[in-house]
């Protein structure tokens, strides 16, 4: 293997990005909008800081539509056994439910039954029958079963070792001698490659028997061909379980390696956070595609039965921000049963606020955010003898390892010319390596296809022999240049700083030389929240995420048949880092209860600079970083702690919120803390493109608190947001900081909603369209019942539109949920003759859903099949031809459905059902 060069300019890796609440200034700087400099509280929107917002199209297509899977969770009354309930009582309730449903004429096809961590079933139920099911005596609640996507890998290659240094895991291993030995960690994911030598395997495909010495338990719930994604050509939603949870996808093996790989680093292997743990592998994905949330609960129950001490779920349902969703509740019950649950918070950060997902939003779950790695390992190119690290573009040929090219620039950084907005002159580019800056045109009115593919194609068409893309913001990046006309020349990406240096070098003529060398370089965004990491809070205004760990650009194990090692980025990579750290904590302090772990980690986490304007004195929103970066060695060695580890303040319309913090001291000397507060960035406005505000709170508490040796002391705090934040209906937060005369400070994050939470808009616009609106299906690749689940397109219709009720030609309501909602109900109204208005029919509910997340840059579509329930719900009958309306009511999160101020209602124009008319 070629030796690795140090490209960090002689700097050594910092042990962690920030060493305390006071150390919040990193090296990356971003331009802060002038409003902030003028003293305005508004710092700008996400778009002002270059964050790409969720795409909106003028077309109403299934790219932007969400629809249910057709399956529903049905929660039953008895407590699950993990909460002290009786399995016999749950079984009786299941029988009662089946009998009640049959008696009401509701067709129910049960998929799975649950009794340990959650009490109920998942079943195929028609949308229009959900209200009838919800009203059955044995039923507590009904929730949709959601499809969950498996994350995909990126293309960079950094070192897991630098990630361990960021969180203190290297110190816990090398100085404290901890490995996680004796702790069992369950991985609910795509399975684990049991043959991988870094995970205890023999190193050859299919050469290791399951269970193995390291992977001691597990189960494959789905089989290789399973794929619950109805948009995929490989859609195959029928599980085919297997005893061996071997991984053919890769994600789970990568996660397992971060937790506990024990490879030979000198030979190119990797070492995880807790290399002494044993693993459980619970496979819930096939080789490709999606899974469904009921399978996740089945895996949790199996992990509990197998005696796991910690469970990691690097998967979740984005935008399902309600802690009452079944996967979150089952996760909470797992913690009550003594198992620490760690889950990724989600990778929807670019989609804005309220984007976290279940199960990470669970009340007792450790929901994990992602920080970028401090270093990246990259290939190296030389220009006039100077080394420059780069990342190769996906969709282009592999860069060569020998040879040289003249290097030319198209213009100075920050100009339209540098960004190749116009066709490139062949006289400049032919046969040369061409420098091209990332980004769109800077001149007002100039249009530019700024995709990486378009830039590379222009250079290729001008005869360039290679393209060197450089960033327009700090850091390296991994571009994709795949397109209709293939890119046939190498395309590489360098940082903004290096792009400027290379541009300057071309003034006197520069030569680019390809090499086979690799090097480790400082990542300018290292130690900052990753751009993809999701925002909280949870829909019930609980503070999420809880804390963060390295997850951006992590190199770890991968299935042998896929190369053995790979890099992935995501909160999927941050969560197993925390799960491994929990194993180290449990080894060091084996009497620690599952419910105590999160607060211990939060007390000693290190908050970071605001990732969009680091170095300017702002702190990352607490509802994006939680308590901050994991600091595991400090947590293990600590003799003092604060509970609770976080404060969820709710809405502020009723005035300041008072809370009591209890500080305990297990040391042999009294400790006196000085108290202070740090406010973090607040957010408001359009969730897809949030507005950032200077945070501000009024906090009343004693200036000091003294905690006796071996004792505890209470600290009462009163917190209220500034009035300006209430006017903006902002999510706000900060940290209560306890600083001793000697030693590290303790901090407690807090978050709340400024103002009346029920004032938030529910029905939003989409691409200028006022929604909800009545629509017809105009194209569909896959129709299941009345729902188009793949390749759908809809057109809005005029009043009086005729639906034939055949081949998907049914009334469809298109809407865009701007914020989370307590519930959505769609009712059917009969239009009376003349001017008599409209009245509800029968049970009249065409669709009903509780605990609804928001839509991100897209639409939701709900359909009505033309039937209603009659005779106390015992029969469903199709309505005759005639004129009808649909009425949709959404209730604000935490709102009172009986209060008109807490709900929004839309009624469709009248339309006609005519089953005799052929569909046009």
mmCIF file of C-alpha atoms in Angstrom, residues 220-360:
data_model
loop_
_atom_site.group_PDB
_atom_site.id
_atom_site.type_symbol
_atom_site.label_atom_id
_atom_site.label_comp_id
_atom_site.label_asym_id
_atom_site.label_seq_id
_atom_site.Cartn_x
_atom_site.Cartn_y
_atom_site.Cartn_z
ATOM 1 C CA UNK A 220 -33.098 -12.183 8.619
ATOM 2 C CA UNK A 221 -36.700 -10.950 8.641
ATOM 3 C CA UNK A 222 -37.039 -10.335 4.900
ATOM 4 C CA UNK A 223 -34.727 -12.252 2.523
ATOM 5 C CA UNK A 224 -32.597 -11.102 -0.399
ATOM 6 C CA UNK A 225 -35.350 -10.213 -2.889
ATOM 7 C CA UNK A 226 -37.537 -8.221 -0.498
ATOM 8 C CA UNK A 227 -38.100 -4.614 -1.582
ATOM 9 C CA UNK A 228 -40.993 -2.556 -0.206
ATOM 10 C CA UNK A 229 -40.423 0.367 -2.586
ATOM 11 C CA UNK A 230 -43.416 0.403 -4.960
ATOM 12 C CA UNK A 231 -41.603 2.773 -7.318
ATOM 13 C CA UNK A 232 -38.887 0.194 -7.989
ATOM 14 C CA UNK A 233 -38.930 -2.252 -10.879
ATOM 15 C CA UNK A 234 -37.770 -4.814 -8.309
ATOM 16 C CA UNK A 235 -40.796 -4.214 -6.046
ATOM 17 C CA UNK A 236 -41.332 -7.402 -4.040
ATOM 18 C CA UNK A 237 -43.036 -6.672 -0.697
ATOM 19 C CA UNK A 238 -43.427 -10.243 0.579
ATOM 20 C CA UNK A 239 -40.827 -11.110 3.264
ATOM 21 C CA UNK A 240 -38.980 -14.411 2.952
ATOM 22 C CA UNK A 241 -37.259 -14.806 6.343
ATOM 23 C CA UNK A 242 -34.017 -16.680 6.829
ATOM 24 C CA UNK A 243 -31.950 -17.706 9.852
ATOM 25 C CA UNK A 244 -28.728 -16.108 8.577
ATOM 26 C CA UNK A 245 -28.713 -12.255 8.589
ATOM 27 C CA UNK A 246 -25.869 -11.980 6.068
ATOM 28 C CA UNK A 247 -25.567 -8.576 4.393
ATOM 29 C CA UNK A 248 -25.843 -8.183 0.619
ATOM 30 C CA UNK A 249 -26.546 -4.424 0.708
ATOM 31 C CA UNK A 250 -23.675 -3.046 2.775
ATOM 32 C CA UNK A 251 -25.117 -0.453 5.130
ATOM 33 C CA UNK A 252 -25.413 -2.745 8.144
ATOM 34 C CA UNK A 253 -21.857 -4.043 7.807
ATOM 35 C CA UNK A 254 -20.607 -0.458 7.745
ATOM 36 C CA UNK A 255 -22.648 0.384 10.852
ATOM 37 C CA UNK A 256 -21.386 -2.744 12.637
ATOM 38 C CA UNK A 257 -17.799 -1.772 11.830
ATOM 39 C CA UNK A 258 -18.213 1.668 13.375
ATOM 40 C CA UNK A 259 -19.597 0.065 16.524
ATOM 41 C CA UNK A 260 -17.125 -2.736 16.951
ATOM 42 C CA UNK A 261 -14.688 -3.581 14.137
ATOM 43 C CA UNK A 262 -11.426 -5.036 15.442
ATOM 44 C CA UNK A 263 -9.273 -5.044 12.337
ATOM 45 C CA UNK A 264 -5.530 -4.858 11.845
ATOM 46 C CA UNK A 265 -5.019 -1.169 11.123
ATOM 47 C CA UNK A 266 -1.440 -1.728 9.910
ATOM 48 C CA UNK A 267 -2.777 -4.131 7.295
ATOM 49 C CA UNK A 268 -5.500 -1.738 6.147
ATOM 50 C CA UNK A 269 -8.254 -2.837 8.507
ATOM 51 C CA UNK A 270 -10.369 -0.599 10.712
ATOM 52 C CA UNK A 271 -10.989 -0.421 14.435
ATOM 53 C CA UNK A 272 -14.375 0.656 15.711
ATOM 54 C CA UNK A 273 -15.426 2.560 18.807
ATOM 55 C CA UNK A 274 -15.864 -0.580 20.944
ATOM 56 C CA UNK A 275 -13.813 -3.390 19.356
ATOM 57 C CA UNK A 276 -14.516 -5.808 22.197
ATOM 58 C CA UNK A 277 -18.326 -5.962 21.901
ATOM 59 C CA UNK A 278 -20.297 -8.875 20.544
ATOM 60 C CA UNK A 279 -22.942 -8.149 17.961
ATOM 61 C CA UNK A 280 -26.497 -9.083 17.086
ATOM 62 C CA UNK A 281 -27.535 -8.664 13.430
ATOM 63 C CA UNK A 282 -31.224 -8.095 12.666
ATOM 64 C CA UNK A 283 -31.772 -7.780 8.939
ATOM 65 C CA UNK A 284 -34.806 -5.731 7.882
ATOM 66 C CA UNK A 285 -33.775 -4.842 4.291
ATOM 67 C CA UNK A 286 -33.319 -6.947 1.184
ATOM 68 C CA UNK A 287 -30.350 -6.473 -1.113
ATOM 69 C CA UNK A 288 -31.938 -3.300 -2.477
ATOM 70 C CA UNK A 289 -34.807 -0.909 -1.797
ATOM 71 C CA UNK A 290 -36.957 -0.177 1.228
ATOM 72 C CA UNK A 291 -38.380 -1.863 4.293
ATOM 73 C CA UNK A 292 -41.527 -1.122 6.317
ATOM 74 C CA UNK A 293 -41.837 0.083 9.873
ATOM 75 C CA UNK A 294 -43.686 -2.929 11.283
ATOM 76 C CA UNK A 295 -40.661 -5.106 10.461
ATOM 77 C CA UNK A 296 -38.534 -2.778 12.585
ATOM 78 C CA UNK A 297 -40.680 -3.473 15.653
ATOM 79 C CA UNK A 298 -40.391 -7.217 15.051
ATOM 80 C CA UNK A 299 -36.613 -6.806 14.994
ATOM 81 C CA UNK A 300 -36.655 -4.824 18.256
ATOM 82 C CA UNK A 301 -38.603 -7.562 19.990
ATOM 83 C CA UNK A 302 -36.119 -10.184 18.741
ATOM 84 C CA UNK A 303 -33.156 -8.091 19.954
ATOM 85 C CA UNK A 304 -34.700 -7.913 23.429
ATOM 86 C CA UNK A 305 -35.265 -11.664 23.466
ATOM 87 C CA UNK A 306 -31.623 -12.201 22.460
ATOM 88 C CA UNK A 307 -30.344 -10.227 25.437
ATOM 89 C CA UNK A 308 -28.882 -7.183 23.679
ATOM 90 C CA UNK A 309 -27.632 -4.437 26.028
ATOM 91 C CA UNK A 310 -27.631 -1.724 23.363
ATOM 92 C CA UNK A 311 -29.574 -1.538 20.101
ATOM 93 C CA UNK A 312 -28.640 0.694 17.179
ATOM 94 C CA UNK A 313 -31.125 1.725 14.491
ATOM 95 C CA UNK A 314 -29.484 3.731 11.740
ATOM 96 C CA UNK A 315 -32.777 3.882 9.900
ATOM 97 C CA UNK A 316 -35.982 5.811 10.334
ATOM 98 C CA UNK A 317 -38.986 7.513 8.793
ATOM 99 C CA UNK A 318 -38.020 11.060 7.799
ATOM 100 C CA UNK A 319 -40.495 13.784 8.837
ATOM 101 C CA UNK A 320 -42.392 11.362 11.103
ATOM 102 C CA UNK A 321 -41.586 13.656 13.997
ATOM 103 C CA UNK A 322 -44.169 12.303 16.444
ATOM 104 C CA UNK A 323 -42.839 10.386 19.496
ATOM 105 C CA UNK A 324 -46.188 8.531 19.600
ATOM 106 C CA UNK A 325 -45.452 6.699 16.333
ATOM 107 C CA UNK A 326 -45.247 2.932 17.011
ATOM 108 C CA UNK A 327 -41.533 2.486 16.219
ATOM 109 C CA UNK A 328 -40.716 5.301 18.658
ATOM 110 C CA UNK A 329 -43.006 3.903 21.365
ATOM 111 C CA UNK A 330 -41.568 0.405 20.954
ATOM 112 C CA UNK A 331 -38.076 1.903 21.256
ATOM 113 C CA UNK A 332 -39.074 3.699 24.464
ATOM 114 C CA UNK A 333 -40.385 0.431 25.868
ATOM 115 C CA UNK A 334 -37.096 -1.232 24.963
ATOM 116 C CA UNK A 335 -35.337 1.316 27.175
ATOM 117 C CA UNK A 336 -37.830 0.594 29.961
ATOM 118 C CA UNK A 337 -36.831 -3.064 29.583
ATOM 119 C CA UNK A 338 -33.194 -2.140 30.264
ATOM 120 C CA UNK A 339 -31.802 -1.815 26.733
ATOM 121 C CA UNK A 340 -30.195 1.450 25.600
ATOM 122 C CA UNK A 341 -31.726 2.493 22.260
ATOM 123 C CA UNK A 342 -29.673 4.638 19.884
ATOM 124 C CA UNK A 343 -31.140 5.881 16.586
ATOM 125 C CA UNK A 344 -30.133 8.251 13.819
ATOM 126 C CA UNK A 345 -32.148 11.470 13.742
ATOM 127 C CA UNK A 346 -32.252 11.606 9.930
ATOM 128 C CA UNK A 347 -30.490 12.940 6.839
ATOM 129 C CA UNK A 348 -33.000 15.599 5.777
ATOM 130 C CA UNK A 349 -31.144 18.688 6.982
ATOM 131 C CA UNK A 350 -31.190 20.289 3.535
ATOM 132 C CA UNK A 351 -34.983 19.956 3.648
ATOM 133 C CA UNK A 352 -35.212 22.286 6.627
ATOM 134 C CA UNK A 353 -36.811 22.208 10.056
ATOM 135 C CA UNK A 354 -39.214 19.686 11.621
ATOM 136 C CA UNK A 355 -37.400 17.008 9.571
ATOM 137 C CA UNK A 356 -36.327 14.487 12.234
ATOM 138 C CA UNK A 357 -37.787 10.986 12.122
ATOM 139 C CA UNK A 358 -38.995 8.069 14.210
ATOM 140 C CA UNK A 359 -37.681 6.147 16.072
ATOM 141 C CA UNK A 360 -35.016 8.795 16.806
#
